[in-house]
Coordinates of C-alpha atoms in Angstrom, one line a residue:
Chain A
M1 CA -26.2 8.6 -47.9
S2 CA -29.5 8.7 -49.8
E3 CA -28.8 5.2 -50.1
N4 CA -29.4 4.9 -46.7
R5 CA -32.8 6.1 -46.2
P6 CA -35.0 3.9 -46.7
E7 CA -33.3 1.9 -44.0
N8 CA -34.0 4.8 -41.7
K9 CA -37.4 4.2 -41.5
K10 CA -37.1 0.9 -39.7
K11 CA -37.1 1.3 -36.3
K12 CA -34.1 0.0 -34.5
K13 CA -30.9 0.6 -37.1
P14 CA -27.9 -1.8 -35.7
L15 CA -24.9 -0.1 -35.0
S16 CA -22.6 0.4 -37.8
D17 CA -18.9 -0.7 -36.2
R18 CA -16.7 2.3 -35.9
R19 CA -20.3 3.6 -33.8
K20 CA -19.5 1.1 -31.8
F21 CA -16.4 1.1 -31.3
I22 CA -16.3 4.7 -30.3
L23 CA -19.2 4.6 -27.8
G24 CA -17.2 1.6 -26.1
M25 CA -14.2 3.7 -25.9
A26 CA -15.6 6.6 -24.7
R27 CA -17.5 5.0 -22.2
G28 CA -14.1 2.7 -20.9
V29 CA -13.1 6.2 -20.8
G30 CA -16.0 7.9 -18.7
L31 CA -15.9 5.3 -16.6
A32 CA -11.7 5.1 -15.6
T33 CA -12.6 8.9 -14.8
L34 CA -15.3 8.8 -12.7
G35 CA -13.2 5.2 -10.8
G36 CA -10.4 7.7 -11.4
F37 CA -11.7 10.3 -9.0
V38 CA -13.1 8.9 -6.5
W39 CA -9.9 6.5 -6.2
S40 CA -7.7 10.2 -6.2
A41 CA -10.4 11.2 -3.5
Y42 CA -9.6 8.5 -1.8
V43 CA -5.9 7.8 -1.0
D44 CA -5.5 11.4 -0.9
E45 CA -8.2 11.1 2.3
V46 CA -5.9 8.3 3.2
T47 CA -2.0 9.1 3.0
A48 CA -2.8 12.6 4.7
S49 CA -1.0 11.9 8.1
E50 CA 0.4 14.7 10.0
L51 CA 0.5 13.4 13.4
L52 CA 2.4 9.9 12.9
L53 CA 5.5 9.1 14.4
R54 CA 7.9 6.9 11.9
P55 CA 10.9 4.6 12.3
P56 CA 14.4 5.2 12.6
G57 CA 15.6 6.7 9.3
A58 CA 12.5 7.5 8.1
I59 CA 12.9 10.0 4.5
K60 CA 10.5 13.3 4.2
E61 CA 6.5 12.0 4.9
D62 CA 5.3 12.4 1.8
N63 CA 8.8 10.3 0.3
F64 CA 8.2 8.0 2.6
L65 CA 4.2 7.8 1.1
K66 CA 5.6 6.8 -2.2
T67 CA 8.5 4.9 -1.9
C68 CA 8.0 2.5 1.9
I69 CA 6.1 -1.2 -0.3
K70 CA 4.0 -1.6 3.2
C71 CA 6.1 -5.3 3.5
G72 CA 6.4 -4.8 7.2
L73 CA 10.0 -6.1 7.5
C74 CA 10.8 -3.2 9.6
V75 CA 7.5 -4.5 12.4
E76 CA 9.4 -7.8 12.5
A77 CA 13.0 -6.5 13.1
C78 CA 11.9 -5.0 16.2
P79 CA 12.9 -6.7 19.2
Y80 CA 10.4 -4.1 21.4
D81 CA 7.9 -4.9 19.3
T82 CA 7.4 -1.1 19.0
L83 CA 6.4 -0.9 15.5
L84 CA 3.1 -1.3 14.4
L85 CA 1.7 -1.8 10.8
A86 CA -1.1 0.5 9.7
K87 CA -4.3 -1.4 9.4
P88 CA -7.6 -0.8 8.0
G89 CA -9.5 1.0 10.9
D90 CA -7.1 2.9 12.1
N91 CA -7.2 5.6 10.7
K92 CA -3.8 5.9 8.8
P93 CA -2.1 5.3 6.1
L94 CA -2.0 1.8 5.5
G95 CA -0.2 -0.7 5.9
T96 CA 2.8 1.6 6.5
P97 CA 4.7 1.3 9.8
Y98 CA 4.5 4.1 13.1
F99 CA 5.2 3.7 16.8
V100 CA 2.9 5.0 19.6
P101 CA 5.1 6.3 21.7
R102 CA 3.2 6.2 25.4
D103 CA 2.1 2.1 24.5
I104 CA 5.6 1.4 23.1
P105 CA 8.5 3.8 22.8
C106 CA 11.6 3.1 20.3
Y107 CA 14.4 1.9 22.9
M108 CA 17.3 3.1 20.4
C109 CA 18.6 -0.2 19.7
P110 CA 22.7 0.9 19.0
D111 CA 22.1 -1.8 16.1
I112 CA 19.0 -0.6 14.5
P113 CA 17.4 -3.2 12.9
C114 CA 14.5 -1.5 11.2
V115 CA 16.7 0.2 9.3
P116 CA 18.8 -1.9 7.1
V117 CA 15.9 -4.5 6.4
C118 CA 14.4 -1.6 4.6
P119 CA 13.9 -3.2 0.6
T120 CA 12.7 0.3 -0.8
G121 CA 15.3 2.8 1.2
A122 CA 12.2 4.2 2.8
L123 CA 14.5 3.9 6.2
D124 CA 17.5 5.6 5.1
Q125 CA 20.3 4.1 6.3
S126 CA 22.6 6.6 5.6
S127 CA 20.8 8.6 7.7
V128 CA 21.5 7.1 11.2
T129 CA 24.8 6.4 9.9
T130 CA 28.1 8.0 11.1
D131 CA 31.3 7.0 10.1
G132 CA 30.6 4.3 8.5
K133 CA 28.9 3.3 11.5
L134 CA 25.2 3.0 12.6
D135 CA 24.7 5.4 15.3
I136 CA 21.0 6.2 16.8
N137 CA 21.4 9.0 18.5
I138 CA 20.8 10.5 15.3
A139 CA 18.1 9.2 14.8
D140 CA 14.5 11.3 14.0
M141 CA 11.4 10.1 14.3
G142 CA 10.1 13.8 16.1
L143 CA 10.2 15.5 19.2
A144 CA 9.1 15.6 22.4
V145 CA 7.6 18.6 24.1
V146 CA 6.7 19.8 27.4
D147 CA 2.7 20.9 28.5
E148 CA 3.9 23.5 31.6
E149 CA 0.2 23.3 32.9
S150 CA 0.2 19.6 33.5
C151 CA 3.7 18.6 34.3
I152 CA 4.2 18.3 37.5
A153 CA 7.6 19.3 38.0
F154 CA 6.2 22.8 37.0
W155 CA 4.6 22.7 40.2
G156 CA 6.9 22.6 42.3
I157 CA 7.2 18.9 42.6
Q158 CA 9.8 16.8 42.1
C159 CA 10.0 14.6 39.5
D160 CA 12.9 13.9 37.2
A161 CA 11.4 10.8 35.0
C162 CA 11.1 11.5 32.0
Y163 CA 15.2 13.1 33.0
R164 CA 16.1 9.8 34.0
A165 CA 14.5 7.7 31.2
C166 CA 16.1 10.0 28.2
P167 CA 18.8 7.3 27.0
I168 CA 21.0 10.9 25.8
L169 CA 21.0 11.6 29.9
G170 CA 21.5 15.5 30.2
E171 CA 22.1 16.4 26.2
A172 CA 18.2 15.6 25.2
I173 CA 16.8 16.6 28.6
T174 CA 18.5 19.0 31.4
I175 CA 17.1 20.4 34.2
E176 CA 16.4 23.8 34.8
Y177 CA 16.8 24.9 38.5
E178 CA 14.8 28.2 38.9
Q179 CA 13.2 29.5 42.6
N180 CA 9.9 28.8 43.3
S181 CA 8.8 32.1 44.5
R182 CA 4.8 30.4 45.2
T183 CA 6.4 29.1 48.4
G184 CA 9.6 31.1 48.6
K185 CA 11.8 28.7 49.6
H186 CA 11.9 25.8 47.4
A187 CA 13.2 24.9 43.8
F188 CA 11.2 24.1 40.3
M189 CA 13.6 21.6 38.8
K190 CA 12.4 21.6 35.3
P191 CA 12.9 19.2 32.3
I192 CA 13.7 21.4 29.4
V193 CA 14.4 19.5 26.0
H194 CA 17.0 20.3 23.4
S195 CA 15.3 19.9 20.2
D196 CA 19.6 19.3 18.5
A197 CA 20.6 16.3 20.7
C198 CA 16.1 15.0 21.1
T199 CA 15.6 12.0 18.4
G200 CA 12.1 11.5 19.6
C201 CA 11.9 7.9 21.3
G202 CA 9.3 8.5 24.0
L203 CA 11.1 6.0 26.0
C204 CA 10.6 10.0 28.7
E205 CA 6.4 10.0 26.2
K206 CA 6.5 6.4 28.2
A207 CA 8.0 7.4 31.4
C208 CA 6.2 10.2 32.3
V209 CA 4.1 9.8 35.4
T210 CA 1.1 11.9 35.1
E211 CA -2.4 10.6 34.0
I212 CA -2.2 12.0 30.2
A213 CA 1.6 12.4 29.4
A214 CA 3.2 15.9 30.2
I215 CA 5.4 15.2 28.1
H216 CA 4.7 13.3 24.5
I217 CA 6.6 13.5 20.9
L218 CA 5.1 15.5 18.1
P219 CA 7.0 15.0 14.5
R220 CA 9.8 17.5 13.9
E221 CA 7.6 19.5 11.2
T222 CA 4.9 20.3 13.7
A223 CA 6.6 20.5 16.8
M224 CA 8.8 23.2 15.8
G225 CA 8.3 26.4 14.0
K226 CA 10.8 28.7 12.1
A227 CA 11.8 32.5 13.3
G228 CA 13.0 32.7 9.3
D229 CA 15.4 35.7 8.9
Y230 CA 14.4 38.6 9.6
Y231 CA 14.9 38.3 13.4
I232 CA 18.2 38.0 15.0
K233 CA 19.7 37.5 18.5
G234 CA 20.6 41.3 19.8
W235 CA 24.8 41.2 20.7
D236 CA 24.8 38.2 18.2
K237 CA 27.9 39.3 15.7
D238 CA 27.2 34.9 14.0
D239 CA 23.2 35.4 14.0
E240 CA 23.2 39.4 12.5
K241 CA 24.5 37.3 9.4
R242 CA 21.1 35.4 9.1
L243 CA 20.2 38.4 7.5
E244 CA 21.8 38.5 4.5
N245 CA 19.3 35.8 3.2
A246 CA 16.3 37.6 4.0
K247 CA 14.8 39.5 0.9
E248 CA 12.7 42.6 1.2
I249 CA 9.5 41.7 2.1
K250 CA 6.6 44.0 -0.2
T251 CA 3.0 44.1 1.7
T252 CA 0.6 44.2 -0.7
T253 CA -2.3 45.6 2.2
E254 CA -3.8 48.4 1.0
L255 CA -2.9 51.6 3.0
S256 CA -5.9 54.3 4.2
K257 CA -6.0 56.8 2.2
Q258 CA -7.3 58.7 4.3
K259 CA -5.8 61.2 7.6
A260 CA -5.3 60.0 10.8
S261 CA -7.5 63.1 11.7
D262 CA -10.2 63.0 9.5
K263 CA -10.9 59.5 10.5
L264 CA -10.8 61.4 14.3
N265 CA -13.1 64.2 13.4
G266 CA -14.7 63.0 11.2
N267 CA -18.2 60.2 11.8
L268 CA -17.9 59.7 15.9
L269 CA -20.8 56.7 14.8
G270 CA -18.3 55.0 12.6
D271 CA -17.0 51.7 12.5
L272 CA -13.3 52.1 13.9
Y273 CA -12.1 49.0 11.6
E274 CA -13.4 50.6 8.6
Chain B
M1 CA -11.1 -42.6 -3.8
S2 CA -8.4 -43.1 -6.5
N3 CA -11.1 -40.5 -8.8
L4 CA -11.3 -38.0 -6.3
W5 CA -7.6 -37.7 -5.6
N6 CA -7.5 -37.3 -9.4
N7 CA -9.7 -34.7 -9.3
Y8 CA -8.4 -32.6 -7.3
R9 CA -5.0 -33.2 -7.3
Y10 CA -4.0 -30.0 -8.0
L11 CA -6.5 -28.0 -5.9
F12 CA -5.1 -29.8 -3.0
F13 CA -1.3 -28.9 -4.0
R14 CA -2.5 -25.2 -4.7
R15 CA -4.4 -24.7 -1.6
F16 CA -1.0 -26.3 0.3
T17 CA 1.1 -23.6 -0.8
Q18 CA -0.8 -20.8 -0.5
I19 CA -1.6 -21.8 3.1
G20 CA 1.9 -22.7 3.9
L21 CA 2.8 -19.7 2.6
L22 CA 0.5 -18.0 4.3
V23 CA 1.9 -20.0 7.6
L24 CA 5.5 -19.4 6.6
Y25 CA 4.8 -15.1 6.3
F26 CA 3.1 -15.2 9.9
G27 CA 5.6 -17.3 11.4
A28 CA 8.2 -15.4 10.4
N29 CA 6.0 -12.3 12.2
A30 CA 4.8 -14.1 15.3
W31 CA 7.7 -16.2 16.1
G32 CA 10.4 -15.0 14.4
W33 CA 11.2 -17.5 11.7
K34 CA 13.2 -16.4 9.2
M35 CA 12.3 -19.0 6.0
L36 CA 10.1 -16.2 4.7
Q37 CA 9.8 -12.8 5.8
G38 CA 7.7 -9.4 5.4
N39 CA 4.6 -10.2 3.5
L40 CA 3.8 -10.5 -0.8
S41 CA 4.8 -6.9 -1.7
S42 CA 8.2 -7.7 -0.7
S43 CA 10.1 -10.5 1.8
S44 CA 13.5 -12.5 1.5
I45 CA 14.1 -15.2 2.0
L46 CA 16.4 -16.6 4.5
G47 CA 17.0 -13.3 5.3
I48 CA 19.0 -13.7 1.7
I49 CA 17.0 -13.8 -1.5
P50 CA 15.1 -10.6 -1.9
M51 CA 11.5 -10.7 -3.7
S52 CA 9.4 -7.7 -4.4
D53 CA 6.2 -7.2 -5.2
P54 CA 6.9 -5.8 -9.6
F55 CA 3.6 -3.8 -10.0
A56 CA 3.7 -2.2 -6.7
A57 CA 7.3 -1.0 -7.8
L58 CA 5.5 -0.1 -10.8
Q59 CA 4.2 2.6 -8.8
M60 CA 6.7 3.8 -7.5
L61 CA 8.4 4.7 -10.2
A62 CA 5.1 6.4 -12.0
A63 CA 5.4 8.1 -7.9
G64 CA 8.7 9.7 -8.4
A65 CA 10.4 7.2 -6.0
V66 CA 14.2 6.5 -5.6
M67 CA 14.4 2.9 -6.4
A68 CA 16.7 0.9 -4.1
T69 CA 19.1 -1.6 -5.5
N70 CA 17.7 -4.4 -3.4
L71 CA 14.4 -3.4 -5.0
L72 CA 14.9 -3.9 -8.0
V73 CA 17.0 -7.1 -7.5
G74 CA 13.8 -8.1 -5.4
V75 CA 12.0 -7.4 -8.7
A76 CA 13.8 -8.8 -11.4
V77 CA 13.4 -12.2 -8.9
V78 CA 9.8 -12.6 -9.0
V79 CA 9.2 -11.6 -12.9
V80 CA 11.8 -14.3 -13.7
F81 CA 10.1 -16.4 -11.4
Y82 CA 6.8 -15.8 -12.4
F83 CA 8.1 -15.6 -16.2
L84 CA 9.3 -19.3 -15.6
V85 CA 6.0 -20.5 -13.7
G86 CA 3.3 -18.0 -15.5
G87 CA 2.5 -15.4 -14.8
R88 CA -0.4 -15.5 -13.2
A89 CA 0.6 -18.5 -10.4
F90 CA 0.9 -16.1 -8.8
C91 CA -3.4 -16.0 -8.6
S92 CA -4.1 -19.3 -8.5
W93 CA -1.1 -20.8 -6.3
V94 CA 0.0 -17.8 -4.1
C95 CA -2.8 -15.0 -3.6
P96 CA -4.5 -14.6 -0.9
I97 CA -7.7 -13.6 -2.2
N98 CA -8.2 -16.8 -4.6
M99 CA -9.1 -19.1 -1.3
I100 CA -12.1 -15.6 -1.0
T101 CA -12.9 -16.4 -4.5
D102 CA -12.6 -19.3 -5.5
A103 CA -15.4 -19.9 -2.2
A104 CA -18.0 -17.1 -3.6
N105 CA -17.5 -18.8 -7.0
F106 CA -18.2 -22.4 -5.6
S107 CA -21.4 -20.8 -3.3
R108 CA -22.2 -19.3 -6.5
E109 CA -22.7 -23.1 -8.0
K110 CA -24.2 -24.6 -4.2
L111 CA -26.6 -22.1 -4.4
G112 CA -28.3 -22.0 -8.3
I113 CA -26.9 -17.9 -8.7
N114 CA -25.2 -18.6 -12.0
K115 CA -28.2 -20.3 -13.3
V116 CA -30.7 -16.9 -12.5
Q117 CA -27.7 -14.6 -13.8
G118 CA -27.2 -16.4 -17.0
I119 CA -24.0 -17.0 -18.7
K120 CA -23.7 -14.7 -20.4
Q121 CA -21.3 -11.9 -18.0
P122 CA -22.1 -7.8 -17.5
A123 CA -19.0 -6.6 -17.1
S124 CA -15.9 -6.5 -20.0
R125 CA -12.6 -9.1 -18.3
K126 CA -10.2 -6.0 -20.0
I127 CA -11.5 -4.2 -16.8
R128 CA -8.3 -5.0 -15.2
Y129 CA -5.7 -3.4 -18.0
W130 CA -8.1 0.2 -17.9
V131 CA -8.1 -0.5 -13.9
L132 CA -3.7 -1.1 -14.3
A133 CA -3.6 2.0 -16.5
L134 CA -5.4 3.9 -14.1
S135 CA -3.8 3.0 -10.8
L136 CA 0.2 4.1 -12.7
I137 CA -1.9 7.7 -14.2
I138 CA -2.9 8.2 -10.4
S139 CA 0.3 7.2 -8.9
A140 CA 1.9 9.3 -11.3
L141 CA -0.2 12.5 -11.0
M142 CA -1.1 12.0 -7.0
G143 CA 2.5 11.0 -5.7
V144 CA 2.0 7.8 -4.3
T145 CA 1.0 3.9 -4.5
A146 CA -2.2 4.4 -5.1
F147 CA -3.3 0.8 -5.5
E148 CA -1.2 -0.1 -2.5
F149 CA -3.6 2.1 -0.8
V150 CA -6.8 0.2 -1.6
S151 CA -5.2 -3.2 -2.6
P152 CA -6.9 -5.9 -1.5
I153 CA -4.8 -8.4 -1.4
S154 CA -2.2 -6.9 0.1
M155 CA -4.6 -5.4 2.8
V156 CA -5.6 -9.1 3.5
H157 CA -2.5 -10.4 3.0
R158 CA -1.1 -8.8 5.7
G159 CA -4.0 -8.6 7.8
I160 CA -3.3 -11.8 8.2
V161 CA 0.3 -11.5 8.8
F162 CA 0.2 -8.4 11.1
G163 CA -2.8 -7.8 11.9
L164 CA -6.3 -7.2 10.2
G165 CA -8.0 -4.9 11.6
F166 CA -11.1 -3.7 9.9
G167 CA -9.2 -5.8 6.9
W168 CA -11.8 -8.6 7.2
A169 CA -14.5 -6.1 5.6
A170 CA -12.5 -5.9 2.3
M171 CA -12.3 -10.4 2.0
L172 CA -16.2 -9.9 3.1
I173 CA -16.5 -6.7 0.1
I174 CA -14.7 -9.4 -2.9
F175 CA -16.6 -12.2 -1.5
L176 CA -20.1 -10.7 -2.3
F177 CA -19.0 -8.8 -4.9
D178 CA -18.2 -12.2 -6.6
L179 CA -20.8 -14.6 -5.4
F180 CA -23.6 -11.5 -5.8
V181 CA -22.9 -9.1 -8.6
L182 CA -19.7 -10.7 -10.5
K183 CA -18.3 -14.3 -11.4
N184 CA -15.4 -14.0 -10.8
G185 CA -15.5 -10.6 -10.8
W186 CA -12.5 -9.3 -8.5
C187 CA -10.0 -11.9 -9.7
G188 CA -11.2 -12.7 -13.5
H189 CA -12.1 -9.2 -14.6
I190 CA -11.2 -6.1 -12.1
C191 CA -7.9 -6.7 -10.4
P192 CA -5.0 -4.7 -11.9
L193 CA -2.2 -6.9 -10.2
G194 CA -3.7 -10.4 -12.1
G195 CA -4.0 -7.8 -15.3
F196 CA 0.1 -7.2 -15.2
Y197 CA 0.5 -10.9 -14.3
S198 CA -1.6 -11.9 -17.5
L199 CA 0.8 -9.3 -19.4
L200 CA 3.5 -10.8 -17.7
G201 CA 2.9 -14.2 -18.6
K202 CA 2.0 -14.1 -21.7
F203 CA 6.1 -15.3 -22.5
S204 CA 6.4 -17.4 -19.9
L205 CA 6.9 -20.8 -20.4
I206 CA 4.6 -23.3 -18.2
R207 CA 1.6 -23.6 -20.2
V208 CA -1.5 -26.0 -20.5
Q209 CA -1.5 -28.0 -23.3
H210 CA -4.6 -29.3 -24.9
Y211 CA -4.4 -32.7 -27.5
K212 CA -7.7 -31.9 -29.7
E213 CA -7.1 -36.2 -30.6
N214 CA -8.5 -37.3 -27.2
C215 CA -11.0 -34.4 -26.3
T216 CA -14.7 -36.1 -26.0
A217 CA -15.8 -31.8 -26.0
C218 CA -17.5 -32.9 -22.7
M219 CA -16.1 -29.0 -21.5
K220 CA -15.8 -29.8 -17.9
C221 CA -12.9 -27.3 -18.5
K222 CA -14.7 -24.6 -19.5
V223 CA -17.2 -25.1 -16.3
V224 CA -14.5 -24.8 -14.0
C225 CA -12.5 -22.7 -15.8
P226 CA -12.3 -19.0 -14.0
E227 CA -11.1 -17.9 -17.0
N228 CA -12.8 -20.0 -19.8
Q229 CA -12.5 -17.3 -22.6
V230 CA -8.4 -18.9 -22.5
L231 CA -9.8 -22.0 -23.4
H232 CA -11.2 -20.8 -26.9
M233 CA -9.2 -24.2 -28.7
I234 CA -11.1 -26.9 -26.7
N235 CA -11.8 -29.8 -29.1
K236 CA -11.2 -27.5 -32.2
E237 CA -7.6 -28.2 -32.3
T238 CA -4.6 -29.0 -30.5
L239 CA -2.7 -26.1 -29.5
P240 CA -1.2 -24.4 -26.1
V241 CA -3.0 -22.4 -23.8
L242 CA -1.4 -18.7 -25.0
S243 CA -3.6 -16.2 -22.9
G244 CA -1.5 -14.4 -20.4
E245 CA -5.0 -14.3 -18.6
C246 CA -4.9 -18.2 -17.8
T247 CA -3.3 -18.7 -14.0
N248 CA -2.2 -21.9 -14.7
C249 CA -4.6 -22.8 -12.2
A250 CA -5.0 -27.2 -13.8
R251 CA -8.7 -26.8 -12.5
C252 CA -9.0 -28.2 -16.1
I253 CA -6.3 -30.5 -16.3
E254 CA -7.7 -32.2 -13.3
V255 CA -11.6 -32.4 -14.2
C256 CA -10.2 -34.2 -17.2
D257 CA -11.5 -37.4 -17.6
D258 CA -9.7 -38.0 -21.5
D259 CA -6.1 -36.6 -20.8
A260 CA -7.2 -34.5 -23.1
L261 CA -4.9 -31.4 -21.4
G262 CA -1.7 -30.9 -19.1
F263 CA 1.2 -28.9 -18.6
S264 CA 3.8 -28.5 -21.4
I265 CA 7.0 -26.1 -21.2
R266 CA 5.8 -23.9 -24.2
N267 CA 6.0 -24.7 -27.9
M268 CA 7.7 -22.0 -29.8
A269 CA 7.4 -23.8 -33.1
K270 CA 4.2 -24.0 -32.2
N271 CA 3.5 -20.6 -30.9
K272 CA 4.9 -19.2 -34.3
K273 CA 3.1 -21.0 -36.7
T274 CA -0.1 -20.6 -34.8
G275 CA 0.6 -16.5 -35.3
E276 CA -0.4 -16.2 -31.8

């Protein structure tokens, strides 16, 4: 160390190789961290897409995003130009296939040309196969949802456009008759979607006559709720079995230590929700 | 005229290949041609032979995707092909970005920007390997194929085949970056796909060979080369270009008026002797 002393008096001392190497590595790691966070944040934003309809046979969305290679072979295979690849500016996960049923719905080809061409299995052939044969009727692209406020059939106008358009006629959508108490003389013919049969092809949405479709396709997870195992249908022995899955819930809300009467007799000006 | 042909013959072939492939891909989507369907991420020749981007597959693996057989076969086809013709032959013979960055480089020369900025490059060509590693790390952490969601290569190629959207902005960004910020910036410094093919190209068979005895040290090759660090042997040793960063674009071969450069099959014996 003492030998280095005289050199320190000079204004600039050349960096040692070791120091140069360490600084270089630190710079690299620093830049990589900076870039990595910006990159991650961007990727996180652009892959957030809940309301996207995927081609038939698409696997679950989070797996789809890592498995789809964005080659567009499904798009090229689609004979109706239904499928689109997300472009920059579409605000959808870049390069992944989707469709907009109000523009062009899925026409549910029996040979499902879009699925077998997928090289990565992001469109899973086995999910649209029954007994070794392709079966588009078990596809699950989404679920039709009716807006009863704007559906004119719920106003009493006789319209069954969606029911007629449905490729699984009479199963995915049925027409339920009900008395129209407003006129007292007529019937409502209400379209009812059955989630077990609906494939989410969107032919109903395309056919809907209202200005903005009163029936529209949503991804199934978005369209459907879940009652859980704590509620069962009364007078239904089979449904009661679900209770066996229910586990005890412990409430974490702290109970008030005051008695109800204290509250009533106490400070009348106090906050009721205190 | 024959001199002109001689000096640009490979450039012509490269543009022909690049544009020809784009036309085939475009025709598949627009008119239902069967020759080459899909895009550079994954495609199929005549609907039979699959081809898949090995770097995209690597990201899928890192992200934890289930790898389909078809995909793996496609990856194998591409890896074997570029193992034969030189890894980064993809960059200069197939990738559509090459035409953009070549245009930027051309404009750079014509506008004299190179003179303003000087010869010293402010960034390391090793950045691409950092970006490569980073894309795999982010893929693993985020569970998505990280580079595929930002890649201007697939953005531009997909855009040309399936509709561009704002993809033109990506093209412009690359062009401006290469023109004003960094010479050979995208292809020569940052692109992780180029980095990936550089690693693959280390072992490839078709290489550029330098013959010292013919060399007159005019250095035209070094001026024209987009990765001129790979030409370190010029006028020093008779050696093949062994660095995987060479894109086999053959610009050095066609500008050489002294037959000091040419394509050759990698000579393994020579390779061992020089220890590269």
